[in-house]
Amino acid sequence: MENSSGVALDFSHVQLGDRPLVVCDVDDVVLDFAAPFTEFIKAEGLELLPRSFRLTGNIVSVETQVPIEEADVKRLIGAFFDRQEDWQTPSALSIETLKAIGKAADVIFLTAMPPRYQEQRRRLLDRLDLTFPLVATEEKKGPVMQMIHAARPLPSVFIDDMAHNLHSVRDHVENCLLIHMMPDSPLHQLAPKPDQPIVRATDWPHAAEMIDAYILSQIPHHRTAK
């Protein structure tokens, strides 16, 4: 698969077995983003005002309360990703739950970030003992998930905090369990709600329960390791 710049996405490191597939977003699902990013921008005299579910227009100067330009928002996000190893921490129960899921299913991280920051993210995830394959891309997640899963006759699951990513996968991958999971942050309270048949997980143990029940309904002998 080629991205919008005509560069082929590399899936050579993704080796799937004869097992269910669980594809998971990273920011604000596995690793906290909104809270540490809010702290990160304070050093530049900025604050994030949760007035809508977006960063551009809501990051303002503490002194003037004037929003910064979109180019400056992108610069800040890039600087944050460049130093993510110093700032981002795992979401509650994400590590132990994913490691348990990984005993019975193939887990892949699909993170929406510029690939140039993939090395930093790989080091951070490895440090947390989350050694599952990582794909970093700014492409729409539906076609990427479709490419990864292909036509495998096995259950698939996709977890994300963004409605548009869940909708994209819904439109490209049939019979995929779509799980909406996000932190209880002021910013996320303003997030668009995903459409049916997407289900909401309140936390990682809840997500694991839904994954186990779904896969068990598709493969009766399956049990997620606890």
Coordinates of C-alpha atoms in Angstrom, one line a residue:
M1 CA 0.0 0.0 0.0
E2 CA 1.3 3.5 -0.8
N3 CA 0.6 6.6 1.3
S4 CA -0.6 9.9 -0.1
S5 CA 3.1 10.8 -0.9
G6 CA 3.5 7.8 -3.0
V7 CA 5.7 6.0 -0.5
A8 CA 4.9 2.4 0.2
L9 CA 4.0 1.5 3.8
D10 CA 6.3 -1.2 5.2
F11 CA 4.5 -4.1 6.8
S12 CA 7.5 -6.5 6.6
H13 CA 7.9 -6.5 10.4
V14 CA 4.2 -7.5 10.9
Q15 CA 4.0 -11.3 11.1
L16 CA 0.5 -12.6 11.8
G17 CA -0.1 -16.1 13.1
D18 CA -3.2 -18.3 12.9
R19 CA -4.9 -16.2 15.6
P20 CA -7.4 -13.4 16.0
L21 CA -6.1 -9.9 15.3
V22 CA -6.3 -6.9 17.7
V23 CA -5.2 -3.6 16.2
C24 CA -4.9 -0.8 18.7
D25 CA -4.3 3.0 18.6
V26 CA -1.7 4.4 20.9
D27 CA -2.2 8.0 21.9
D28 CA -4.8 8.4 24.6
V29 CA -5.5 4.6 24.4
V30 CA -2.3 2.9 25.4
L31 CA -0.2 6.0 26.2
D32 CA -1.6 9.2 27.7
F33 CA -1.4 12.2 25.4
A34 CA -3.9 15.0 26.2
A35 CA -2.7 15.4 29.9
P36 CA 1.0 15.3 29.3
F37 CA 0.8 17.5 26.2
T38 CA -1.1 20.1 28.2
E39 CA 1.7 20.1 30.7
F40 CA 4.3 20.2 27.9
I41 CA 3.0 23.4 26.3
K42 CA 3.1 25.3 29.6
A43 CA 6.8 25.8 29.2
E44 CA 6.0 28.0 26.2
G45 CA 3.5 30.1 28.1
L46 CA 0.5 28.3 26.5
E47 CA -2.6 26.5 27.7
L48 CA -5.1 24.2 26.2
L49 CA -8.7 25.4 26.6
P50 CA -11.2 22.5 26.0
R51 CA -13.8 24.4 23.9
S52 CA -14.0 21.9 21.1
F53 CA -12.4 18.5 20.3
R54 CA -9.4 19.9 18.4
L55 CA -6.0 21.5 19.2
T56 CA -5.9 24.2 16.6
G57 CA -7.9 27.2 17.9
N58 CA -7.8 26.0 21.5
I59 CA -4.2 26.4 22.4
V60 CA -3.8 30.0 23.5
S61 CA -1.2 32.3 25.0
V62 CA -1.7 32.4 28.8
E63 CA -0.9 36.1 28.7
T64 CA -3.1 37.2 25.9
Q65 CA -5.6 34.3 25.5
V66 CA -5.1 34.6 21.8
P67 CA -5.0 31.2 19.9
I68 CA -1.7 30.3 18.2
E69 CA -1.6 29.6 14.5
E70 CA -2.0 26.1 13.0
A71 CA 1.6 26.0 12.0
D72 CA 2.7 26.5 15.6
V73 CA 0.3 23.8 16.8
K74 CA 1.9 21.4 14.4
R75 CA 5.4 22.5 15.6
L76 CA 4.4 21.8 19.2
I77 CA 3.0 18.4 18.4
G78 CA 6.2 17.5 16.5
A79 CA 8.3 18.7 19.4
F80 CA 6.2 16.7 21.8
F81 CA 6.5 13.5 19.8
D82 CA 10.2 14.1 19.5
R83 CA 10.4 14.1 23.4
Q84 CA 7.5 11.6 24.0
E85 CA 9.8 9.3 25.9
D86 CA 10.2 12.0 28.6
W87 CA 6.5 12.8 28.8
Q88 CA 4.1 10.0 27.9
T89 CA 3.1 7.3 30.4
P90 CA 0.9 4.2 30.0
S91 CA -2.8 4.5 30.4
A92 CA -4.2 2.7 33.4
L93 CA -4.0 -1.1 33.1
S94 CA -3.0 -0.9 29.4
I95 CA 0.2 -2.8 29.8
E96 CA -1.0 -5.8 31.8
T97 CA -4.3 -6.1 29.8
L98 CA -2.6 -5.9 26.4
K99 CA 0.0 -8.5 27.4
A100 CA -2.8 -10.8 28.5
I101 CA -4.6 -10.3 25.2
G102 CA -1.4 -10.9 23.4
K103 CA -1.2 -14.5 24.7
A104 CA -4.2 -15.5 22.6
A105 CA -4.3 -12.9 19.8
D106 CA -1.9 -11.0 17.5
V107 CA -1.7 -7.4 18.7
I108 CA -0.5 -4.6 16.5
F109 CA -0.2 -0.9 17.3
L110 CA -1.5 1.5 14.6
T111 CA -0.5 5.0 15.6
A112 CA -1.5 8.2 13.8
M113 CA 1.7 10.1 13.8
P114 CA 4.4 11.1 11.3
P115 CA 6.6 8.0 10.7
R116 CA 9.7 10.1 11.5
Y117 CA 8.8 9.8 15.2
Q118 CA 8.3 6.0 15.0
E119 CA 11.8 5.3 16.5
Q120 CA 11.1 7.3 19.6
R121 CA 7.7 5.6 20.0
R122 CA 9.2 2.1 19.5
R123 CA 11.8 2.8 22.2
L124 CA 9.1 4.0 24.6
L125 CA 6.8 1.0 24.0
D126 CA 9.7 -1.4 24.3
R127 CA 10.7 0.2 27.6
L128 CA 7.2 -0.6 28.8
D129 CA 7.6 -4.2 27.6
L130 CA 4.9 -3.6 24.9
T131 CA 6.9 -5.2 22.2
F132 CA 4.0 -5.7 19.7
P133 CA 4.6 -4.5 16.1
L134 CA 4.1 -0.8 15.5
V135 CA 2.9 0.9 12.3
A136 CA 3.1 4.7 12.3
T137 CA 1.3 6.5 9.5
E138 CA -0.9 9.6 8.9
E139 CA -3.0 7.6 6.4
K140 CA -6.6 6.7 7.0
K141 CA -6.8 3.7 9.3
G142 CA -9.5 1.8 7.5
P143 CA -7.4 1.0 4.4
V144 CA -4.3 0.3 6.5
M145 CA -6.3 -2.1 8.8
Q146 CA -7.7 -3.8 5.6
M147 CA -4.2 -4.2 4.3
I148 CA -2.9 -5.7 7.5
H149 CA -5.8 -8.1 8.1
A150 CA -6.3 -8.9 4.4
A151 CA -8.9 -11.7 3.8
R152 CA -7.9 -13.7 6.8
P153 CA -11.0 -15.8 8.0
L154 CA -10.3 -14.9 11.6
P155 CA -11.8 -12.4 14.1
S156 CA -10.5 -8.9 14.1
V157 CA -10.7 -6.1 16.6
F158 CA -9.9 -2.4 16.3
I159 CA -9.6 0.0 19.3
D160 CA -9.3 3.8 19.0
D161 CA -10.4 7.0 20.7
M162 CA -11.3 8.9 17.5
A163 CA -14.7 8.4 15.9
H164 CA -13.5 9.0 12.4
N165 CA -10.8 6.3 12.7
L166 CA -13.4 3.8 13.9
H167 CA -15.8 4.8 11.1
S168 CA -12.9 4.3 8.6
V169 CA -12.2 0.8 9.8
R170 CA -15.9 0.0 9.8
D171 CA -16.1 1.0 6.1
H172 CA -13.1 -1.2 5.1
V173 CA -13.1 -4.3 7.3
E174 CA -16.1 -6.6 7.6
N175 CA -17.2 -8.2 10.8
C176 CA -14.6 -6.3 12.9
L177 CA -15.3 -5.5 16.5
L178 CA -14.9 -1.8 16.9
I179 CA -14.2 -0.5 20.4
H180 CA -14.2 3.2 21.3
M181 CA -12.0 3.9 24.3
M182 CA -10.8 7.3 25.5
P183 CA -9.6 9.0 28.7
D184 CA -12.0 10.9 30.8
S185 CA -10.5 14.3 30.0
P186 CA -12.2 17.7 29.5
L187 CA -11.0 17.6 25.9
H188 CA -12.4 14.1 25.2
Q189 CA -15.7 15.0 26.7
L190 CA -16.2 17.2 23.6
A191 CA -15.3 14.4 21.2
P192 CA -17.8 13.3 18.5
K193 CA -19.6 10.1 19.4
P194 CA -19.1 7.2 17.0
D195 CA -22.0 5.6 15.2
Q196 CA -23.3 2.1 15.5
P197 CA -22.2 -0.7 15.7
I198 CA -19.2 0.7 17.6
V199 CA -19.1 -0.1 21.3
R200 CA -17.7 1.9 24.1
A201 CA -15.2 0.5 26.6
T202 CA -14.9 2.3 29.9
D203 CA -11.4 1.0 30.6
W204 CA -9.0 -1.7 29.6
P205 CA -10.5 -4.6 31.6
H206 CA -13.9 -3.8 30.1
A207 CA -12.3 -3.8 26.6
A208 CA -10.7 -7.2 27.3
E209 CA -14.1 -8.6 28.4
M210 CA -15.7 -7.5 25.1
I211 CA -12.8 -8.8 23.0
D212 CA -12.9 -12.2 24.7
A213 CA -16.7 -12.5 24.3
Y214 CA -16.5 -11.5 20.7
I215 CA -13.7 -13.8 19.8
L216 CA -15.4 -16.6 21.7
S217 CA -18.6 -16.1 19.7
Q218 CA -16.5 -16.5 16.5
I219 CA -14.1 -19.3 17.8
P220 CA -16.0 -21.2 20.5
H221 CA -12.8 -22.8 21.9
H222 CA -11.0 -19.5 22.3
R223 CA -10.2 -18.0 25.7
T224 CA -8.2 -14.8 26.3
A225 CA -5.5 -15.4 28.8
K226 CA -6.2 -13.7 32.2

